[in-house]
Tab-separated table of C-alpha atoms in Angstrom:
chain	number	residue	atom	x	y	z
A	1	MET	CA	0.000	0.000	0.000
A	2	LYS	CA	2.824	2.376	0.892
A	3	GLU	CA	4.473	1.709	-2.454
A	4	LYS	CA	1.240	2.457	-4.331
A	5	LEU	CA	0.912	5.764	-2.502
A	6	GLN	CA	4.519	6.638	-3.324
A	7	ARG	CA	3.947	5.863	-7.008
A	8	PHE	CA	0.766	7.950	-6.990
A	9	MET	CA	2.568	10.942	-5.448
A	10	TRP	CA	5.466	10.682	-7.919
A	11	GLY	CA	5.592	13.953	-9.882
A	12	ARG	CA	3.081	15.692	-7.627
A	13	TYR	CA	3.766	18.762	-5.506
A	14	GLY	CA	3.045	17.453	-1.992
A	15	ASN	CA	2.897	19.498	1.197
A	16	ASP	CA	4.566	22.829	2.032
A	17	ARG	CA	4.322	25.704	4.531
A	18	PHE	CA	1.458	27.391	2.692
A	19	ASN	CA	-0.557	24.149	2.816
A	20	GLN	CA	0.178	23.808	6.527
A	21	PHE	CA	-1.041	27.357	7.136
A	22	LEU	CA	-4.210	26.726	5.117
A	23	MET	CA	-4.865	23.521	7.078
A	24	ILE	CA	-4.574	25.393	10.384
A	25	VAL	CA	-6.957	28.094	9.133
A	26	ALA	CA	-9.368	25.368	7.992
A	27	LEU	CA	-9.253	23.720	11.425
A	28	VAL	CA	-9.920	27.059	13.135
A	29	CYS	CA	-12.867	27.660	10.796
A	30	LEU	CA	-14.151	24.174	11.520
A	31	ALA	CA	-13.935	24.836	15.271
A	32	LEU	CA	-15.812	28.123	14.797
A	33	SER	CA	-18.485	26.307	12.823
A	34	PHE	CA	-19.401	24.347	15.962
A	35	LEU	CA	-20.637	27.624	17.450
A	36	GLY	CA	-23.431	27.577	14.899
A	37	LEU	CA	-21.817	29.776	12.255
A	38	ARG	CA	-22.519	27.900	9.013
A	39	ILE	CA	-20.317	30.152	6.847
A	40	PHE	CA	-17.179	28.924	8.639
A	41	TYR	CA	-18.062	25.312	7.815
A	42	VAL	CA	-18.336	26.158	4.132
A	43	LEU	CA	-15.078	28.132	4.286
A	44	ALA	CA	-13.307	25.216	6.012
A	45	LEU	CA	-14.461	22.797	3.332
A	46	ALA	CA	-13.380	25.157	0.553
A	47	LEU	CA	-9.951	25.545	2.160
A	48	LEU	CA	-9.546	21.777	2.510
A	49	VAL	CA	-10.452	21.271	-1.149
A	50	TYR	CA	-7.867	23.909	-2.120
A	51	VAL	CA	-5.229	22.272	0.106
A	52	TYR	CA	-5.741	18.883	-1.542
A	53	TYR	CA	-5.771	20.500	-4.990
A	54	ARG	CA	-2.380	22.076	-4.253
A	55	MET	CA	-1.038	18.862	-2.726
A	56	PHE	CA	-1.914	16.656	-5.712
A	57	SER	CA	-1.070	19.239	-8.368
A	58	ARG	CA	1.507	18.380	-11.014
A	59	ASN	CA	2.224	22.044	-11.813
A	60	MET	CA	5.168	22.334	-9.437
A	61	SER	CA	6.431	25.696	-10.659
A	62	LYS	CA	3.108	27.424	-9.973
A	63	ARG	CA	2.709	25.783	-6.530
A	64	SER	CA	6.281	26.709	-5.671
A	65	ALA	CA	5.636	30.331	-6.695
A	66	GLU	CA	2.542	30.387	-4.452
A	67	ASN	CA	4.611	29.038	-1.564
A	68	GLN	CA	7.326	31.661	-2.128
A	69	TRP	CA	4.672	34.403	-2.120
A	70	TYR	CA	3.342	33.076	1.191
A	71	LEU	CA	6.825	32.820	2.717
A	72	LYS	CA	7.526	36.485	1.835
A	73	LYS	CA	4.292	37.562	3.524
A	74	GLU	CA	5.027	35.375	6.535
A	75	MET	CA	8.518	36.876	6.838
A	76	LYS	CA	7.071	40.391	6.845
A	77	VAL	CA	4.707	39.481	9.662
A	78	ARG	CA	7.426	37.678	11.624
A	79	SER	CA	9.876	40.575	11.310
A	80	TRP	CA	7.183	43.082	12.341
A	81	TRP	CA	6.386	40.935	15.366
A	82	GLN	CA	10.093	40.620	16.279
A	83	ARG	CA	10.515	44.405	16.109
A	84	ARG	CA	7.490	44.899	18.388
A	85	LYS	CA	8.793	42.277	20.800
A	86	LYS	CA	12.229	43.917	20.922
A	87	LEU	CA	10.705	47.367	21.418
A	88	PHE	CA	8.509	46.102	24.240
A	89	ALA	CA	11.433	44.300	25.918
A	90	GLY	CA	13.393	47.567	26.224
A	91	HIS	CA	10.347	49.544	27.334
A	92	ARG	CA	11.353	49.558	31.026
A	93	ASP	CA	14.912	50.721	30.476
A	94	TYR	CA	14.566	53.100	27.535
A	95	LYS	CA	12.204	55.760	26.273
A	96	ILE	CA	11.699	56.463	22.574
A	97	PHE	CA	11.487	60.038	21.278
A	98	LYS	CA	11.019	61.333	17.750
A	99	CYS	CA	13.234	64.101	16.490
A	100	PRO	CA	11.045	67.181	15.870
A	101	LYS	CA	13.034	68.089	12.762
A	102	CYS	CA	13.535	64.843	10.826
A	103	GLY	CA	11.272	62.339	12.629
A	104	GLN	CA	14.111	59.914	13.458
A	105	LYS	CA	13.332	57.664	16.442
A	106	LEU	CA	15.813	58.097	19.271
A	107	ARG	CA	16.242	55.755	22.237
A	108	VAL	CA	17.326	57.328	25.534
A	109	PRO	CA	17.686	55.779	29.005
A	110	ARG	CA	14.795	56.290	31.427
A	111	HIS	CA	14.870	58.031	34.834
A	112	LYS	CA	17.566	60.578	34.015
A	113	GLY	CA	15.388	63.678	34.493
A	114	LYS	CA	15.500	66.458	31.899
A	115	ILE	CA	18.195	65.779	29.348
A	116	ALA	CA	19.320	67.266	26.065
A	117	ILE	CA	18.818	64.774	23.260
A	118	HIS	CA	21.020	65.092	20.193
A	119	CYS	CA	19.776	63.624	16.896
A	120	ARG	CA	22.586	61.842	15.065
A	121	LYS	CA	20.810	62.061	11.742
A	122	CYS	CA	20.163	65.800	11.409
A	123	GLY	CA	22.060	67.303	14.366
A	124	GLU	CA	18.974	68.779	16.049
A	125	GLU	CA	19.156	69.108	19.844
A	126	PHE	CA	16.055	69.197	22.016
A	127	ILE	CA	15.278	68.826	25.702
A	128	ARG	CA	12.867	66.203	27.042
A	129	LYS	CA	12.085	64.607	30.397
A	130	THR	CA	12.834	60.901	30.585
């Protein structure tokens, strides 16, 4: 049986990260459908059909391009989340100010009282309380 499945999948695209993401979304929609929302059941079924279509497709170049598109979008979201996480981690120790002249974000240590902040980008100097 395993050999027959391997022969069937020969030359087909298979599974990738985009399919995994779509499966998770389909499972979430299926769970939401138990709350009585019929539209999520239909959406889950449509997503599962699309996942199996992609998995058994022989057009590997198109499926690979779809996966690359998804990976680019995922990387944007991951990098945005990492920046937010890093900014929040330094929130106790540093305060962020924007330069009034050029808009550059400047990080200064907290609890130093009134200090003169010097922008490295445009040379503007302004006084703020930390």
